[in-house]
Amino acid sequence: MRWIWVLVVVTFVVYAGLALLTPGLSSDGSYWQFRNVEQILDSGKPLFDDSLAWGGRGVVFSPVFAYIVAVPALLVGSMLAAKLMSGLIAAFLAFSVYFASVRLVKKEYAALLAAGISVISPSAVSFLFNQISPIGLAVPLLILSIGLVSDVKNEKILLTYIGCIAAAALLHPLTMLFAAGLLLVLVLKIAEKELPSQAQMEISLFSALFVLWTEFVLYKRILLLHGASVLQRVPHELFLGDRAPLTVLGVIFSVGFVPIIAAIIVCLRYVFSRLFTSSNIAISILLILSTTLVIGVVSQNGVFFLGALCCVLFAVGFAQFVDFFSLTRLEHSTVLLVAIVVLLVLSVAIPGLDALSQTRSFFSPAENDAIVWLATNTPPMSTVVALPIEGQRINALGLRKSVVDLMFESRVDSKARALLVARVFSARTEIDVTSAMRELNADYVYVSPGARSLYGSLGRFQLFDCFHLVRDDVVQIFEKQESCRGVA
Amino acid sequence: MRWVLAICLIIVVLPGIVMYASRSFPSGTEQYYHVRVANLFSSFLPISHFFVIDAMTFAGKNIVWTPFYGLTALSLQVFSWRDSLYILPILMMLLSVILLYVLLQKEGFSSLQCALCVLVFTASPAVVYLETHWTPSAFAIPLLLAGVLVLRKQRVLSTLLFGVVAWLGIIPSLVCLGVLWAYGLLRKVNVVIQWSFVLLILLANFFAGVIVSTAGKTSTIIADLGGIYGFSSFALLLGILGLTKVWHRRTQHVQVHALIVATFCIAIIVPELLPFLNIVLAIFAGLGIDELIHREWDLPSLKYITLVVLGCGLLFSGLSHVFLVINESPSMNVVTGLVGLSDRPVGSVLSSESNGFMIELLSKKTVLTDSFTGHSSEGARAIALSYEALHSSSVDELIKVLRIAGIKYIVITSDMYESVWEKHGEGLDFVVHNSDVFRRKFGNDEIEIWEYVPLVSTKKSV
């Protein structure tokens, strides 16, 4: 048991230490949370009406996470709190994967290995390193709940489980997939004509209804806004240029080959055995999560949950592998076993290191300088066209309006606006660009290295009479001339 | 369990007090119409006139006296119209809560069941709406409950009460028929006389054209999704649980079960039924909670947590509805503009249908359309003219319509930018802001009042 505490401390030190050595935060969504934390520290209220967001919209989101980060931010300041929080969340992920794995397989070595892999996998690094996001905290809570759910007859465990589920539901709507997983187990059991136990029924129905109600209350306005199309496909146009493309290979690479293969093997072996065990629930959540990812209802956040879930199932697979190993003639070959473990860890760690270097360099200091330049050199009411994945950073550091960002849930026209942004960057003629700028009601174009890698050099902006280059560095910033109106 | 009843009575009064404290004018526009019509009748009983002609709209319409207008007129003789709109619905809902409690007790429900049913009823969004809006439904519910309560022992009184409810319109008449039929079957009571009486009134309603309410027009079946008369999603879940408790008796009372299910289905397209169905739902939801309390749980702690969550959910639905009602139009800005308009010279007003009732009462001006215009003989023409004027982008076309309808004032409220147009600067909004024949007489963040001043010699166009 003490080894897990060593792993937890090491994870915290490494994640928080590296985050402290990295300037700024490493994801656009983190800047949204960061602004909320600052707003809470200033006024006690989060940014439900964000004047810098496109269209001055009312934003629908759960502020619970921002309030959680605001507590340490009171003592050490928002940026330091954000960096320490990213380390704490990573450490919590390691603990929760260990806890759930131990309850699944009752073998500490397998659980420890799974916990280790969970924090070095590319998905964990991409979603947790130097970032603050509600999903980062919600996933460890859900993993912890998987470990707790099969033992709820113990009163303390029941209360802990309800606390975890309630916190996760308040943090992120992905918790609905957990509830759906519980219901799927029930439905399949009833389909097998095996009546679930009363305790199982009680806890599953309570969890499902509680989570659904919480999400309904929190995101009712989104439901009213989108109506039946609330289960829309995620507009992938918004995520152009993001680190983790949502393709099958992209997902496998993010999660790691070893955990995903182990999870598939465990699924095939154990799919819905006749007990209400945590592994059944983990498998059913995995199936629902994979399906929703494939049909495109769940965004990139789902990949992180999938990664953590695969690590838990990896523990089951690894324990079985060791059992099998002990039955072979190689039973006493400890060196071989250690070599296999090292290989497994390396197979995840190497892509993890690659993800780390990508995440650290995703927002370079030069880019941040360019955005800060906007704050001091452009009129306060000006609007900036940038990639959707840069929208929140423009708001937070540049203090200027962006035209679109990744928070597409609160608006119906986010996809159309993302396409207009793409038109600004990709149109060949000046009239096309100015028309798109006019529709977006924008004054500046922010050409980042990310935009250049997506749309080419964008040197044509310098040839357009309507655009004046106002900053030329790693990032180029063009100002639209007042006289150029474009055609609607 | 009497203390639960006391708590319910306090809860019923609270939204009204909050509303009274936070607003100078009652929310919702339909009650403004009812006050004005009650003023037309001017007395409790229809002594001088049974029909009046409402001349406040372009098309004009006949209005039939109902006991609802009688009570409103009586109240107007004692209180101001604003106070009447606060006091009357609260009194009616207090009466409803007491009557429901007594009725359930009389029907053999346990004290706990009575308390739970009344608690769910009190916290339901529909009741929150009815205790803050003086509508015929608020008047009908206590009378209906009283009618059922005295059905077995005081048959004449019961017939009268059902008759009064039926008089309020076609939907209340149909509800009375359904309730009498179901109660007769369940309790084996002869209800032929009451049924025939209500049927006669229903037929009379067909010919008289009694209008009940506009509220249903915008209502969806779930309050959490914006339905003003809608059900709380929690009450609905508990109602389903309560239904399972009586499900074993489905073969005994198959007609009643079928009637309830059918009425719930019809309510999706006829939302005027929702306030009445809310009583049925409250009873089933109360039984549902009772079932949760008495059922043996494997996880006893989970039982208490579930009950707490359910209680919070029910309370939350009611509370969120209180805030919805408090923030409903008209705001003080709009009222100021409309009251100011009453001092201007005579002339008709063009605005959206939903503003019609407020303009008629507060500005004392006739309107081209209000929410009941569709019920009058010339209604279709008035609606067509209004549509043409609101969406016209040519000043000549607009002036032509204004002359036909005799319009002198145009009232544009901020909600019209969502309900009538898609954005600022469309149709009439564009024309009035860009033509010399319209003079802005009043304006703030929420309302603009324009006067049409015909130019004799200059022809302006946009």
Short mmCIF file of C-alpha atoms in Angstrom, two decimals, chain B residues 1 6 11 26 31 49 119 142 160 163 205 228 273 294 307 324 341 362 390 405 419-420 428 437 453-454:
data_model
loop_
_atom_site.label_atom_id
_atom_site.label_comp_id
_atom_site.label_asym_id
_atom_site.label_seq_id
_atom_site.Cartn_x
_atom_site.Cartn_y
_atom_site.Cartn_z
CA MET B 1 -50.06 15.77 9.99
CA ALA B 6 -50.06 24.58 7.82
CA ILE B 11 -45.85 27.98 1.01
CA PRO B 26 -48.55 41.83 -11.34
CA GLN B 31 -54.97 38.78 -16.06
CA HIS B 49 -75.98 42.88 -19.22
CA LEU B 119 -47.14 18.98 -0.25
CA PRO B 142 -61.12 24.95 -5.78
CA LEU B 160 -74.14 24.01 -8.85
CA GLY B 163 -72.07 23.97 -13.29
CA ASN B 205 -70.50 27.13 -24.29
CA ILE B 228 -45.89 27.58 -17.29
CA LEU B 273 -55.79 20.51 -19.16
CA HIS B 294 -42.72 2.34 3.42
CA LEU B 307 -36.01 11.17 -0.04
CA LEU B 324 -39.66 32.56 -13.65
CA LEU B 341 -49.30 56.45 -23.51
CA LEU B 362 -52.65 50.40 -19.00
CA LEU B 390 -44.98 44.33 -38.57
CA ALA B 405 -56.57 49.82 -39.25
CA SER B 419 -40.94 36.85 -31.01
CA VAL B 420 -41.74 38.96 -34.10
CA LEU B 428 -41.51 47.74 -39.04
CA VAL B 437 -43.68 60.13 -40.56
CA VAL B 453 -47.83 61.71 -37.96
CA PRO B 454 -49.00 61.80 -41.59
#
